[in-house]
Amino acid sequence: RFCLIMKIMKHILFDLKDCPFKLLDDARFVRNSLFHASLLSESEIIKIDFHKFHPQGVTAFAMLADSHISIHTWPEKGVAKCDIFTCSDKAKPEKAVEYLGEALEAEQIDSDTFDRLL
């Protein structure tokens, strides 16, 4: 008999709105926030990298053993566009979303969660 086992992965797309310019434009702060969010999601960190744009903005990316978290900031708009994708059954991506919202002092978090099947 043939048996198909489905694996459900989570992909959360989220916007952090009305964040302070100072936090969104601080590359080291954004990188450190991503580090802590990765730990809270119970994901193994492989690498974190970031780029500071001029005159403002930061993009940071955490490569995780079970996928990734990314953040792209627009300080002049008070917005960060983010996503977290995980294929681990033990990961808690919602914890990363919650933490990043608190760390970046977002007044509003808009998010959509998608189950991805493998």
PDB file of C-alpha atoms in Angstrom:
ATOM      1  CA  ARG A   1       0.000   0.000   0.000  1.00  0.00           C
ATOM      2  CA  PHE A   2       1.136   3.513  -0.822  1.00  0.00           C
ATOM      3  CA  CYS A   3       0.925   6.024   2.012  1.00  0.00           C
ATOM      4  CA  LEU A   4       1.430   9.762   1.565  1.00  0.00           C
ATOM      5  CA  ILE A   5       2.591  11.680   4.619  1.00  0.00           C
ATOM      6  CA  MET A   6       1.988  15.415   4.451  1.00  0.00           C
ATOM      7  CA  LYS A   7       4.287  17.836   6.227  1.00  0.00           C
ATOM      8  CA  ILE A   8       2.806  21.206   7.138  1.00  0.00           C
ATOM      9  CA  MET A   9       5.131  24.185   7.146  1.00  0.00           C
ATOM     10  CA  LYS A  10       4.263  27.684   8.373  1.00  0.00           C
ATOM     11  CA  HIS A  11       4.866  30.905   6.473  1.00  0.00           C
ATOM     12  CA  ILE A  12       3.926  34.132   8.243  1.00  0.00           C
ATOM     13  CA  LEU A  13       3.998  37.428   6.358  1.00  0.00           C
ATOM     14  CA  PHE A  14       3.719  40.405   8.671  1.00  0.00           C
ATOM     15  CA  ASP A  15       3.954  44.184   8.696  1.00  0.00           C
ATOM     16  CA  LEU A  16       5.051  46.139  11.745  1.00  0.00           C
ATOM     17  CA  LYS A  17       3.466  49.588  11.572  1.00  0.00           C
ATOM     18  CA  ASP A  18       4.015  52.910  13.328  1.00  0.00           C
ATOM     19  CA  CYS A  19       7.481  51.973  14.616  1.00  0.00           C
ATOM     20  CA  PRO A  20       9.971  54.652  15.721  1.00  0.00           C
ATOM     21  CA  PHE A  21      12.345  55.853  12.985  1.00  0.00           C
ATOM     22  CA  LYS A  22      15.334  55.459  15.310  1.00  0.00           C
ATOM     23  CA  LEU A  23      14.743  51.727  15.836  1.00  0.00           C
ATOM     24  CA  LEU A  24      13.998  50.938  12.200  1.00  0.00           C
ATOM     25  CA  ASP A  25      17.148  52.724  11.036  1.00  0.00           C
ATOM     26  CA  ASP A  26      19.520  51.107  13.556  1.00  0.00           C
ATOM     27  CA  ALA A  27      21.139  48.169  11.717  1.00  0.00           C
ATOM     28  CA  ARG A  28      22.685  46.595  14.812  1.00  0.00           C
ATOM     29  CA  PHE A  29      19.425  46.871  16.750  1.00  0.00           C
ATOM     30  CA  VAL A  30      17.487  45.250  13.887  1.00  0.00           C
ATOM     31  CA  ARG A  31      20.122  42.489  13.623  1.00  0.00           C
ATOM     32  CA  ASN A  32      20.042  41.836  17.378  1.00  0.00           C
ATOM     33  CA  SER A  33      16.237  41.805  17.376  1.00  0.00           C
ATOM     34  CA  LEU A  34      16.322  39.212  14.605  1.00  0.00           C
ATOM     35  CA  PHE A  35      18.785  37.124  16.643  1.00  0.00           C
ATOM     36  CA  HIS A  36      16.505  37.127  19.700  1.00  0.00           C
ATOM     37  CA  ALA A  37      13.392  36.472  17.584  1.00  0.00           C
ATOM     38  CA  SER A  38      15.128  33.433  16.080  1.00  0.00           C
ATOM     39  CA  LEU A  39      15.960  32.078  19.533  1.00  0.00           C
ATOM     40  CA  LEU A  40      12.411  32.633  20.771  1.00  0.00           C
ATOM     41  CA  SER A  41      11.031  30.782  17.760  1.00  0.00           C
ATOM     42  CA  GLU A  42      13.141  27.823  18.917  1.00  0.00           C
ATOM     43  CA  SER A  43      15.002  27.745  15.616  1.00  0.00           C
ATOM     44  CA  GLU A  44      18.668  26.923  15.132  1.00  0.00           C
ATOM     45  CA  ILE A  45      20.529  29.936  13.735  1.00  0.00           C
ATOM     46  CA  ILE A  46      22.961  29.241  10.903  1.00  0.00           C
ATOM     47  CA  LYS A  47      23.780  32.833   9.951  1.00  0.00           C
ATOM     48  CA  ILE A  48      22.450  36.366  10.367  1.00  0.00           C
ATOM     49  CA  ASP A  49      23.420  39.144   8.010  1.00  0.00           C
ATOM     50  CA  PHE A  50      22.216  42.675   7.374  1.00  0.00           C
ATOM     51  CA  HIS A  51      22.681  45.678   5.129  1.00  0.00           C
ATOM     52  CA  LYS A  52      22.249  49.340   6.102  1.00  0.00           C
ATOM     53  CA  PHE A  53      20.893  51.503   3.282  1.00  0.00           C
ATOM     54  CA  HIS A  54      21.594  55.212   2.889  1.00  0.00           C
ATOM     55  CA  PRO A  55      20.019  57.569   3.648  1.00  0.00           C
ATOM     56  CA  GLN A  56      17.863  55.141   5.708  1.00  0.00           C
ATOM     57  CA  GLY A  57      16.593  51.595   5.988  1.00  0.00           C
ATOM     58  CA  VAL A  58      17.835  48.146   6.917  1.00  0.00           C
ATOM     59  CA  THR A  59      17.416  44.673   5.489  1.00  0.00           C
ATOM     60  CA  ALA A  60      18.315  41.738   7.720  1.00  0.00           C
ATOM     61  CA  PHE A  61      18.053  38.018   7.186  1.00  0.00           C
ATOM     62  CA  ALA A  62      18.391  35.073   9.567  1.00  0.00           C
ATOM     63  CA  MET A  63      19.184  31.801   7.859  1.00  0.00           C
ATOM     64  CA  LEU A  64      17.771  29.090  10.102  1.00  0.00           C
ATOM     65  CA  ALA A  65      18.246  25.330  10.058  1.00  0.00           C
ATOM     66  CA  ASP A  66      14.495  25.081   9.505  1.00  0.00           C
ATOM     67  CA  SER A  67      14.266  28.041   7.067  1.00  0.00           C
ATOM     68  CA  HIS A  68      14.462  31.847   7.543  1.00  0.00           C
ATOM     69  CA  ILE A  69      13.280  35.148   8.994  1.00  0.00           C
ATOM     70  CA  SER A  70      13.635  38.386   7.036  1.00  0.00           C
ATOM     71  CA  ILE A  71      12.982  42.029   7.843  1.00  0.00           C
ATOM     72  CA  HIS A  72      13.029  45.072   5.568  1.00  0.00           C
ATOM     73  CA  THR A  73      12.579  48.509   7.136  1.00  0.00           C
ATOM     74  CA  TRP A  74      11.320  51.841   5.830  1.00  0.00           C
ATOM     75  CA  PRO A  75      12.065  54.196   8.749  1.00  0.00           C
ATOM     76  CA  GLU A  76      10.655  57.206   6.910  1.00  0.00           C
ATOM     77  CA  LYS A  77       7.285  55.398   6.769  1.00  0.00           C
ATOM     78  CA  GLY A  78       7.562  53.786  10.228  1.00  0.00           C
ATOM     79  CA  VAL A  79       7.127  50.332   8.660  1.00  0.00           C
ATOM     80  CA  ALA A  80       8.930  46.994   8.633  1.00  0.00           C
ATOM     81  CA  LYS A  81       7.887  44.260   6.188  1.00  0.00           C
ATOM     82  CA  CYS A  82       8.808  40.817   7.498  1.00  0.00           C
ATOM     83  CA  ASP A  83       8.366  37.123   6.993  1.00  0.00           C
ATOM     84  CA  ILE A  84       9.210  33.916   8.781  1.00  0.00           C
ATOM     85  CA  PHE A  85       9.122  30.520   7.135  1.00  0.00           C
ATOM     86  CA  THR A  86       9.640  27.343   9.118  1.00  0.00           C
ATOM     87  CA  CYS A  87       9.455  23.667   8.286  1.00  0.00           C
ATOM     88  CA  SER A  88      10.042  22.372  11.811  1.00  0.00           C
ATOM     89  CA  ASP A  89       7.233  20.869  13.841  1.00  0.00           C
ATOM     90  CA  LYS A  90       8.783  22.216  17.049  1.00  0.00           C
ATOM     91  CA  ALA A  91       9.370  25.802  15.880  1.00  0.00           C
ATOM     92  CA  LYS A  92       7.201  28.582  17.256  1.00  0.00           C
ATOM     93  CA  PRO A  93       7.212  31.276  14.549  1.00  0.00           C
ATOM     94  CA  GLU A  94       4.400  33.200  16.254  1.00  0.00           C
ATOM     95  CA  LYS A  95       6.788  33.935  19.152  1.00  0.00           C
ATOM     96  CA  ALA A  96       9.200  35.601  16.711  1.00  0.00           C
ATOM     97  CA  VAL A  97       6.407  37.767  15.275  1.00  0.00           C
ATOM     98  CA  GLU A  98       5.294  38.833  18.744  1.00  0.00           C
ATOM     99  CA  TYR A  99       8.848  39.612  19.854  1.00  0.00           C
ATOM    100  CA  LEU A 100       9.713  41.678  16.769  1.00  0.00           C
ATOM    101  CA  GLY A 101       6.522  43.692  17.217  1.00  0.00           C
ATOM    102  CA  GLU A 102       7.483  44.466  20.817  1.00  0.00           C
ATOM    103  CA  ALA A 103      11.168  45.094  20.101  1.00  0.00           C
ATOM    104  CA  LEU A 104      10.436  47.520  17.266  1.00  0.00           C
ATOM    105  CA  GLU A 105       7.645  49.131  19.299  1.00  0.00           C
ATOM    106  CA  ALA A 106       5.036  48.578  16.600  1.00  0.00           C
ATOM    107  CA  GLU A 107       1.685  50.206  17.262  1.00  0.00           C
ATOM    108  CA  GLN A 108       0.061  47.706  14.889  1.00  0.00           C
ATOM    109  CA  ILE A 109       0.936  44.262  13.512  1.00  0.00           C
ATOM    110  CA  ASP A 110      -0.801  42.983  10.390  1.00  0.00           C
ATOM    111  CA  SER A 111      -0.093  39.341   9.626  1.00  0.00           C
ATOM    112  CA  ASP A 112      -1.211  36.458   7.458  1.00  0.00           C
ATOM    113  CA  THR A 113      -0.282  32.856   8.187  1.00  0.00           C
ATOM    114  CA  PHE A 114      -0.106  30.281   5.455  1.00  0.00           C
ATOM    115  CA  ASP A 115       0.195  26.513   5.812  1.00  0.00           C
ATOM    116  CA  ARG A 116       2.545  25.194   3.159  1.00  0.00           C
ATOM    117  CA  LEU A 117       2.390  21.485   2.382  1.00  0.00           C
ATOM    118  CA  LEU A 118       5.310  19.299   1.447  1.00  0.00           C
TER     119      LEU A 118
END
